[in-house]
């Protein structure tokens, strides 16, 4: 198949094409020509106003359900959702049933995801069954293809477990993912501790519970060496702590969840259980600090923290509803209302490099791994434009700016009904 992109703006801060308008000709999955004007015939021509193209987006925290929770969605369906949403690569969380804590489970995930447009990279559980105590067989999972190791939304209580993991993975040149929340300080909380939670009668989690645990884990890293990634940080103090660690030269990276960029603690006021996520939305001051952290490079990337949940898991009292929201489906349009295009694309494409995965290039002779998007059209997140099997969308009804036109990877293409022929 031959595809011709006409008059698209390139967004790739690593390339000389950055912010330039150009035509791109792709044949059989390879970028054949990049020029200001290409008149070649093609099976599909994609053109229109306000079109942008970047290397394919990458999400560092995604779950679908398979194996064990297929009612939330299968790997195949989930990867199709990702492709339609502009993501050509994802890290796959280990919290399945069984947990991805063995070589066999890594190979299962890779087998299920083979030959899809969106490439899936498994995260191996850091501890056996994510119990926080016993290190899993990291080496075997690494050989099988796991690119990082961490327990989903769980912190090893025993700092020695983290120390051993960092020392072990250092020789493998791989990354430990360490979700950080002090369980004693968090207690039974599920909202952000503060005036809003008090007024609503919701149990709160103090910001301190996150930043204290991050500080502890950074000290362990300082001693043990290795590479440490903090997923979905949510508070101003966490940003400050990580900023200092980076300034000290420690191998620390972090992500922020789209939910914490888009929502604040006031969004729990309608008791919509689809908005219940972890970490919870924080104050507007925390939100501002997170955005500033993205701008100054303290926060390396944005994740959708995509987490499908069934009706049975969500349509219950707010307090007992399972945290989590889908996010792949509408990530670009929502985030584009908060962040400038150039910054947003940078943070949606930065994830591969954090985990030792080669970043694609928009270059003649390279395999086409691209996301195409429109930057100006406005709409709202609606049930009719959700691709996921589960519809637990925290941002349902939120305004959007821009939309995904399609994605290209592995000599496959997904294009939505937009300006094309």
XYZ file of C-alpha atoms in Angstrom:
421
model
C 0.000 0.000 0.000
C 1.122 3.531 -0.815
C 0.106 6.413 1.473
C 0.677 10.089 0.799
C 0.436 12.650 3.584
C -0.108 16.121 2.115
C 0.874 19.419 3.715
C 1.300 18.128 7.266
C 3.180 19.903 10.054
C 5.895 17.710 11.576
C 6.258 17.650 15.345
C 9.569 16.063 16.295
C 11.956 18.119 18.422
C 14.753 15.652 17.581
C 14.458 16.286 13.834
C 15.320 19.104 11.406
C 11.729 18.750 10.150
C 10.350 20.043 13.440
C 7.454 22.463 12.891
C 7.919 22.379 9.108
C 5.094 21.636 6.658
C 5.821 18.843 4.212
C 4.520 15.921 2.159
C 5.443 12.365 3.141
C 5.216 9.348 0.825
C 5.051 5.899 2.414
C 5.197 2.627 0.469
C 4.906 -0.828 2.013
C 5.516 0.609 5.461
C 8.705 2.517 4.552
C 9.051 6.297 4.266
C 10.088 6.729 0.637
C 10.159 10.495 0.248
C 9.830 13.663 2.310
C 9.476 16.871 0.331
C 7.615 20.175 0.227
C 5.650 18.903 -2.789
C 5.081 15.279 -3.822
C 2.786 14.526 -6.777
C 3.069 10.722 -6.795
C -0.030 8.557 -7.050
C -1.032 6.689 -3.896
C -3.621 4.218 -2.679
C -4.564 6.661 0.058
C -4.020 10.406 0.209
C -4.458 12.144 3.565
C -4.792 15.907 3.440
C -6.617 18.737 5.117
C -6.278 21.825 7.245
C -4.380 21.839 10.563
C -2.931 18.357 10.107
C 0.087 17.328 12.140
C 2.284 14.249 12.158
C 4.704 12.923 14.763
C 6.461 9.689 15.544
C 3.958 7.240 16.978
C 2.789 8.014 20.491
C 3.810 5.808 23.402
C 1.964 5.171 26.679
C 3.913 3.970 29.717
C 0.981 2.592 31.754
C -1.803 0.596 30.116
C -3.911 -2.349 31.178
C -6.589 -4.187 29.225
C -7.625 -7.200 31.319
C -6.248 -10.276 29.588
C -5.427 -12.738 31.018
C -8.002 -13.208 33.745
C -10.189 -10.114 33.319
C -11.303 -10.435 29.712
C -14.653 -8.847 30.581
C -12.681 -5.586 30.808
C -11.184 -6.157 27.370
C -8.784 -8.427 25.521
C -5.259 -7.629 24.421
C -6.283 -7.658 20.747
C -9.201 -5.305 21.293
C -7.116 -3.063 23.544
C -4.341 -2.742 20.985
C -6.926 -1.814 18.364
C -8.209 0.888 20.723
C -4.640 2.156 21.133
C -4.077 2.246 17.367
C -7.300 4.181 16.758
C -6.244 6.594 19.507
C -2.837 7.331 17.963
C -0.665 5.130 20.208
C 1.708 2.848 18.306
C 3.437 1.544 21.433
C 2.473 0.821 25.053
C 3.893 -0.618 28.251
C 1.527 -3.326 29.511
C 0.921 -3.487 33.253
C 1.382 -6.833 35.061
C -1.782 -6.823 37.205
C -3.565 -9.632 35.433
C -4.656 -13.048 36.625
C -2.210 -14.694 36.734
C 0.112 -11.782 37.430
C 2.873 -11.254 34.870
C 5.625 -12.502 37.181
C 7.079 -15.369 35.135
C 8.762 -15.843 31.796
C 5.704 -17.753 30.564
C 3.384 -14.825 31.279
C 5.672 -12.402 29.456
C 5.754 -14.711 26.449
C 1.969 -15.057 26.604
C 1.518 -11.290 26.411
C 4.004 -10.958 23.568
C 2.358 -13.781 21.664
C -1.080 -12.226 22.009
C 0.198 -8.878 20.746
C 2.276 -10.098 17.813
C 1.723 -8.508 14.394
C -0.553 -5.740 15.655
C -0.174 -2.119 14.574
C 0.449 -1.092 18.181
C 3.482 -2.761 19.732
C 3.127 -3.970 23.312
C 6.033 -4.128 25.760
C 5.305 -6.098 28.965
C 6.166 -4.840 32.425
C 7.196 -7.735 34.646
C 5.936 -7.728 38.219
C 8.706 -6.721 40.603
C 7.613 -9.223 43.257
C 5.923 -12.607 43.137
C 2.172 -12.087 42.693
C 2.898 -8.425 43.473
C 3.162 -9.360 47.152
C 5.783 -6.699 47.866
C 8.076 -9.180 49.632
C 9.643 -11.753 47.320
C 11.475 -10.623 44.198
C 10.195 -12.278 41.037
C 12.501 -13.969 38.530
C 13.550 -10.709 36.911
C 16.320 -12.199 34.789
C 14.116 -14.781 33.073
C 11.424 -12.196 32.351
C 14.064 -9.825 31.023
C 15.296 -12.521 28.621
C 11.705 -13.151 27.525
C 11.158 -9.489 26.647
C 10.000 -7.590 29.731
C 11.349 -4.025 29.456
C 10.822 -2.891 33.065
C 9.763 -4.248 36.461
C 7.218 -2.915 38.903
C 4.102 -3.798 40.878
C 1.036 -1.931 39.618
C -0.064 0.802 42.059
C 1.863 -0.898 44.862
C 4.877 0.104 46.913
C 7.289 -2.405 48.470
C 6.896 -1.787 52.206
C 10.353 -3.198 52.790
C 12.977 -0.781 51.465
C 15.410 -3.701 51.228
C 13.250 -5.243 48.495
C 13.640 -2.081 46.439
C 17.374 -1.957 47.175
C 17.892 -5.533 45.967
C 15.755 -4.906 42.874
C 17.772 -1.828 41.921
C 21.078 -3.623 42.442
C 19.907 -6.593 40.392
C 18.429 -4.621 37.501
C 21.480 -2.350 37.339
C 23.455 -5.169 35.723
C 20.628 -5.716 33.245
C 20.486 -1.986 32.427
C 16.746 -1.984 32.911
C 14.294 0.112 34.945
C 12.468 -0.399 38.242
C 9.024 1.204 38.256
C 8.093 2.271 41.763
C 4.608 3.592 42.424
C 5.080 5.458 45.686
C 2.455 5.827 48.397
C 2.995 5.435 52.130
C 0.232 3.030 53.144
C 0.133 4.146 56.770
C -0.251 7.805 55.833
C -2.775 6.993 53.103
C -4.868 4.803 55.405
C -8.254 4.053 53.850
C -8.276 7.293 51.882
C -9.324 7.530 48.243
C -9.690 11.291 47.698
C -7.190 14.102 48.104
C -7.076 15.228 51.728
C -8.285 18.814 51.997
C -11.283 21.101 52.192
C -13.036 19.541 49.185
C -12.858 15.993 50.585
C -13.969 17.190 54.016
C -17.019 18.952 52.601
C -17.945 15.850 50.636
C -17.344 13.482 53.557
C -14.689 11.506 51.665
C -11.679 9.846 53.277
C -8.570 11.742 52.262
C -5.009 10.841 51.276
C -2.557 13.590 52.247
C -0.093 14.766 49.614
C 2.562 13.851 52.176
C 1.808 10.151 51.659
C 3.213 10.363 48.132
C 6.154 12.721 48.561
C 7.469 10.996 51.708
C 7.534 7.635 49.944
C 9.191 9.121 46.862
C 11.857 10.684 49.107
C 12.520 7.346 50.790
C 12.800 5.531 47.483
C 15.160 8.150 46.081
C 17.460 7.609 49.063
C 17.424 3.878 48.340
C 18.350 4.652 44.725
C 21.144 6.937 45.881
C 22.632 4.025 47.804
C 21.946 1.143 45.416
C 22.317 2.745 42.003
C 20.234 1.651 39.027
C 17.327 3.355 37.307
C 14.069 4.312 39.006
C 10.833 5.466 37.375
C 8.008 7.010 39.396
C 4.666 6.565 37.609
C 1.713 8.954 37.913
C 3.042 11.476 40.421
C 0.313 13.865 41.571
C 1.569 16.531 43.996
C 3.621 19.713 43.928
C 6.014 18.384 46.565
C 6.613 15.211 44.532
C 7.613 17.375 41.578
C 10.008 19.311 43.810
C 11.577 16.162 45.279
C 12.134 14.620 41.834
C 13.485 17.905 40.477
C 16.135 17.899 43.220
C 17.001 14.255 42.549
C 17.541 14.956 38.873
C 19.683 17.972 39.687
C 21.828 15.665 41.852
C 22.426 13.425 38.833
C 20.344 10.446 39.956
C 18.817 8.186 37.298
C 15.230 9.183 38.058
C 12.337 9.574 35.626
C 8.620 10.043 36.189
C 5.247 10.316 34.513
C 2.008 12.103 35.281
C -1.443 10.689 34.640
C -3.699 12.514 32.228
C -6.346 12.397 34.969
C -4.250 14.613 37.247
C -3.663 17.111 34.459
C -7.346 17.287 33.568
C -9.100 17.014 36.955
C -8.823 18.567 40.408
C -10.214 17.540 43.788
C -13.419 19.462 43.027
C -14.310 16.977 40.282
C -15.355 14.410 42.894
C -18.291 16.626 43.901
C -20.772 14.763 41.664
C -19.762 11.370 43.146
C -19.355 9.937 39.642
C -17.496 6.676 40.280
C -15.981 6.790 36.783
C -13.924 9.744 38.009
C -12.510 7.752 40.896
C -8.860 7.171 40.038
C -5.600 6.569 41.854
C -3.768 8.769 42.568
C -6.796 10.988 43.150
C -7.151 14.421 41.543
C -5.360 16.960 43.713
C -5.646 20.708 44.289
C -5.452 23.308 41.539
C -2.051 24.302 42.952
C -0.820 20.717 42.566
C -2.212 20.644 39.032
C -0.338 23.852 38.178
C 2.889 22.384 39.591
C 2.454 19.252 37.473
C 2.044 21.322 34.321
C 5.105 23.373 35.242
C 6.973 20.109 35.809
C 6.100 19.045 32.274
C 7.326 22.348 30.894
C 10.690 22.359 32.689
C 11.394 18.682 32.016
C 11.057 17.386 35.573
C 8.146 15.201 34.419
C 9.325 13.127 31.481
C 6.098 11.897 29.966
C 2.309 11.725 30.192
C 0.428 8.454 30.570
C -3.276 7.872 30.048
C -3.113 5.327 32.903
C -5.689 3.430 30.840
C -7.620 1.112 33.176
C -10.879 -0.441 31.924
C -13.417 -1.342 34.602
C -16.715 -3.182 34.236
C -20.119 -1.821 35.203
C -20.125 -4.118 38.224
C -16.834 -2.602 39.392
C -17.984 0.981 38.905
C -21.759 1.163 39.399
C -21.581 0.910 43.170
C -21.173 3.397 46.018
C -18.358 5.851 45.329
C -16.357 4.691 48.344
C -16.149 1.061 47.238
C -15.949 1.551 43.454
C -12.713 0.222 41.955
C -10.387 3.085 40.956
C -9.466 3.452 37.311
C -10.545 5.036 34.056
C -10.041 4.385 30.385
C -7.986 7.109 28.740
C -6.437 6.072 25.446
C -9.648 6.875 23.586
C -9.628 10.630 24.137
C -6.163 11.507 25.455
C -5.003 13.898 22.749
C -8.175 15.972 22.469
C -8.478 16.482 26.225
C -4.830 17.184 26.970
C -4.646 19.606 24.061
C -7.033 21.901 25.939
C -4.426 22.225 28.720
C -1.089 21.978 26.901
C 0.412 23.520 23.779
C 0.736 21.155 20.825
C 4.528 21.071 20.781
C 4.834 20.244 24.492
C 2.043 17.687 24.373
C 3.501 15.767 21.440
C 6.921 15.802 23.093
C 5.476 14.207 26.235
C 3.416 11.658 24.281
C 6.509 10.479 22.382
C 9.135 10.540 25.145
C 8.312 7.218 26.815
C 10.293 4.826 24.657
C 13.641 6.397 25.479
C 12.980 6.074 29.217
C 12.838 2.283 28.906
C 15.595 1.644 26.372
C 13.253 1.247 23.411
C 14.428 2.772 20.120
C 12.520 5.928 19.197
C 11.276 5.978 15.571
C 12.406 8.665 13.152
C 10.592 10.623 10.464
C 13.267 10.040 7.872
C 13.535 8.663 4.338
C 14.302 4.949 4.386
C 12.965 4.434 7.909
C 9.968 2.297 8.817
C 6.884 4.466 9.138
C 5.842 4.666 12.780
C 3.612 7.721 12.782
C 0.619 9.366 14.408
C -1.477 11.794 12.356
C -3.687 14.318 14.105
C -5.785 17.434 13.577
C -5.122 20.313 15.943
C -8.093 22.688 15.741
C -11.466 20.923 15.719
C -13.407 21.118 19.012
C -15.897 18.656 20.498
C -16.708 16.818 23.724
C -15.854 13.356 25.008
C -18.991 11.324 24.342
C -19.952 7.680 24.639
C -20.281 7.545 20.856
C -16.554 8.194 20.366
C -15.218 5.702 22.913
C -13.536 2.677 21.355
C -12.918 0.645 24.523
C -15.103 -2.295 25.529
C -15.605 -0.678 28.932
C -16.980 2.851 29.018
C -15.668 3.978 32.427
C -14.476 7.349 31.165
C -13.508 9.821 33.876
C -13.490 12.676 31.365
C -16.892 12.019 29.786
C -18.354 15.388 28.793
C -15.013 17.221 28.944
C -14.185 19.626 26.122
C -11.649 18.517 23.511
C -9.470 20.367 21.036
C -8.083 18.421 18.107
C -8.458 14.754 17.267
C -6.521 11.722 16.100
C -6.708 11.150 12.344
C -4.838 7.858 12.305
C -1.703 5.870 12.970
C 0.779 3.919 10.857
C 3.137 1.180 12.053
C 4.207 -2.372 11.160
C 3.088 -1.727 7.572
C -0.462 -1.266 8.866
C -2.637 1.804 8.886
C -5.727 2.988 10.772
C -7.338 6.131 9.384
C -10.552 7.721 10.679
C -13.169 9.315 8.449
C -11.455 12.631 7.926
C -10.124 14.546 4.924
C -8.748 11.752 2.745
C -9.341 9.891 -0.510
